[in-house]
Amino acid sequence: ALGRVDGRKVDSFGVGVVAAYLLTRRGVHVDIEDHTTAYDATALCDCPEAASFIEALTCWCPASRLTAEEALRHPFLKF
């Protein structure tokens, strides 16, 4: 059981799913039994910051996931 979940981190998971789709044209696979998430990172081999961004937003454990504020400071969004 995940216990009490911070709603801000649940919302950031959705942002990660959308970002993964926009950047890879594929969704994020969520495995409920193994408590893992995965996506096709091969499309992002030229942009490790993008891969790191998606991984940080779609982390299975909400306590380890970025909040929106933290995501805005991620190197991938620095321009």
PDB file of C-alpha atoms in Angstrom:
ATOM      1  CA  ALA A   1       0.000   0.000   0.000  1.00  0.00           C
ATOM      2  CA  LEU A   2       1.233   3.449  -0.836  1.00  0.00           C
ATOM      3  CA  GLY A   3      -0.428   5.061   2.180  1.00  0.00           C
ATOM      4  CA  ARG A   4      -1.197   8.748   2.024  1.00  0.00           C
ATOM      5  CA  VAL A   5      -0.380  10.184  -1.402  1.00  0.00           C
ATOM      6  CA  ASP A   6       0.531  13.794  -2.150  1.00  0.00           C
ATOM      7  CA  GLY A   7      -1.908  14.926  -4.854  1.00  0.00           C
ATOM      8  CA  ARG A   8       0.718  17.173  -6.409  1.00  0.00           C
ATOM      9  CA  LYS A   9       2.872  14.154  -7.147  1.00  0.00           C
ATOM     10  CA  VAL A  10      -0.043  12.188  -8.589  1.00  0.00           C
ATOM     11  CA  ASP A  11      -0.698  15.055 -10.989  1.00  0.00           C
ATOM     12  CA  SER A  12       2.961  15.157 -11.997  1.00  0.00           C
ATOM     13  CA  PHE A  13       2.735  11.485 -13.000  1.00  0.00           C
ATOM     14  CA  GLY A  14       0.128  12.509 -15.567  1.00  0.00           C
ATOM     15  CA  VAL A  15       2.443  15.229 -16.865  1.00  0.00           C
ATOM     16  CA  GLY A  16       5.175  12.606 -17.263  1.00  0.00           C
ATOM     17  CA  VAL A  17       2.842  10.327 -19.223  1.00  0.00           C
ATOM     18  CA  VAL A  18       1.869  13.157 -21.573  1.00  0.00           C
ATOM     19  CA  ALA A  19       5.515  14.238 -21.966  1.00  0.00           C
ATOM     20  CA  ALA A  20       6.533  10.660 -22.770  1.00  0.00           C
ATOM     21  CA  TYR A  21       3.845  10.418 -25.425  1.00  0.00           C
ATOM     22  CA  LEU A  22       4.711  13.769 -26.986  1.00  0.00           C
ATOM     23  CA  LEU A  23       8.436  13.006 -27.074  1.00  0.00           C
ATOM     24  CA  THR A  24       8.319   9.320 -28.064  1.00  0.00           C
ATOM     25  CA  ARG A  25       4.871   8.888 -29.672  1.00  0.00           C
ATOM     26  CA  ARG A  26       4.325   6.000 -27.254  1.00  0.00           C
ATOM     27  CA  GLY A  27       2.708   5.765 -23.880  1.00  0.00           C
ATOM     28  CA  VAL A  28       4.049   4.747 -20.499  1.00  0.00           C
ATOM     29  CA  HIS A  29       3.511   1.135 -19.460  1.00  0.00           C
ATOM     30  CA  VAL A  30       2.442   0.794 -15.830  1.00  0.00           C
ATOM     31  CA  ASP A  31       2.843  -2.649 -14.254  1.00  0.00           C
ATOM     32  CA  ILE A  32       0.626  -2.723 -11.166  1.00  0.00           C
ATOM     33  CA  GLU A  33       1.893  -6.113  -9.993  1.00  0.00           C
ATOM     34  CA  ASP A  34       5.603  -5.266 -10.191  1.00  0.00           C
ATOM     35  CA  HIS A  35       5.165  -1.608  -9.180  1.00  0.00           C
ATOM     36  CA  THR A  36       7.140  -0.387 -12.171  1.00  0.00           C
ATOM     37  CA  THR A  37       6.732   1.992 -15.070  1.00  0.00           C
ATOM     38  CA  ALA A  38       8.464   1.851 -18.437  1.00  0.00           C
ATOM     39  CA  TYR A  39       8.487   3.735 -21.715  1.00  0.00           C
ATOM     40  CA  ASP A  40      10.374   3.559 -25.008  1.00  0.00           C
ATOM     41  CA  ALA A  41      13.526   5.511 -24.148  1.00  0.00           C
ATOM     42  CA  THR A  42      15.246   4.675 -27.460  1.00  0.00           C
ATOM     43  CA  ALA A  43      13.600   7.723 -29.032  1.00  0.00           C
ATOM     44  CA  LEU A  44      15.353   9.896 -26.454  1.00  0.00           C
ATOM     45  CA  CYS A  45      18.895   8.572 -26.807  1.00  0.00           C
ATOM     46  CA  ASP A  46      20.047  11.982 -28.090  1.00  0.00           C
ATOM     47  CA  CYS A  47      18.472  13.833 -25.175  1.00  0.00           C
ATOM     48  CA  PRO A  48      19.328  12.319 -21.777  1.00  0.00           C
ATOM     49  CA  GLU A  49      17.709  15.305 -20.043  1.00  0.00           C
ATOM     50  CA  ALA A  50      14.348  14.361 -21.582  1.00  0.00           C
ATOM     51  CA  ALA A  51      14.727  10.758 -20.451  1.00  0.00           C
ATOM     52  CA  SER A  52      15.638  11.898 -16.946  1.00  0.00           C
ATOM     53  CA  PHE A  53      12.623  14.249 -16.900  1.00  0.00           C
ATOM     54  CA  ILE A  54      10.178  11.497 -17.864  1.00  0.00           C
ATOM     55  CA  GLU A  55      11.703   9.000 -15.440  1.00  0.00           C
ATOM     56  CA  ALA A  56      11.527  11.492 -12.560  1.00  0.00           C
ATOM     57  CA  LEU A  57       7.865  12.254 -13.276  1.00  0.00           C
ATOM     58  CA  THR A  58       6.717   8.669 -13.829  1.00  0.00           C
ATOM     59  CA  CYS A  59       8.550   7.114 -10.903  1.00  0.00           C
ATOM     60  CA  TRP A  60       6.305   4.465  -9.324  1.00  0.00           C
ATOM     61  CA  CYS A  61       6.794   5.710  -5.761  1.00  0.00           C
ATOM     62  CA  PRO A  62       5.014   9.052  -5.231  1.00  0.00           C
ATOM     63  CA  ALA A  63       7.474  10.035  -2.495  1.00  0.00           C
ATOM     64  CA  SER A  64      10.309   9.847  -5.056  1.00  0.00           C
ATOM     65  CA  ARG A  65       8.400  11.580  -7.856  1.00  0.00           C
ATOM     66  CA  LEU A  66       8.948  15.229  -8.748  1.00  0.00           C
ATOM     67  CA  THR A  67       6.364  17.831  -7.825  1.00  0.00           C
ATOM     68  CA  ALA A  68       5.405  20.353 -10.514  1.00  0.00           C
ATOM     69  CA  GLU A  69       7.637  22.952  -8.866  1.00  0.00           C
ATOM     70  CA  GLU A  70      10.591  20.566  -8.897  1.00  0.00           C
ATOM     71  CA  ALA A  71       9.842  19.597 -12.513  1.00  0.00           C
ATOM     72  CA  LEU A  72       9.993  23.240 -13.577  1.00  0.00           C
ATOM     73  CA  ARG A  73      13.579  23.367 -12.276  1.00  0.00           C
ATOM     74  CA  HIS A  74      14.602  20.185 -14.139  1.00  0.00           C
ATOM     75  CA  PRO A  75      17.465  20.670 -16.660  1.00  0.00           C
ATOM     76  CA  PHE A  76      15.235  19.442 -19.512  1.00  0.00           C
ATOM     77  CA  LEU A  77      13.065  22.559 -19.170  1.00  0.00           C
ATOM     78  CA  LYS A  78      15.975  24.999 -19.043  1.00  0.00           C
ATOM     79  CA  PHE A  79      16.131  26.982 -22.260  1.00  0.00           C
TER      80      PHE A  79
END
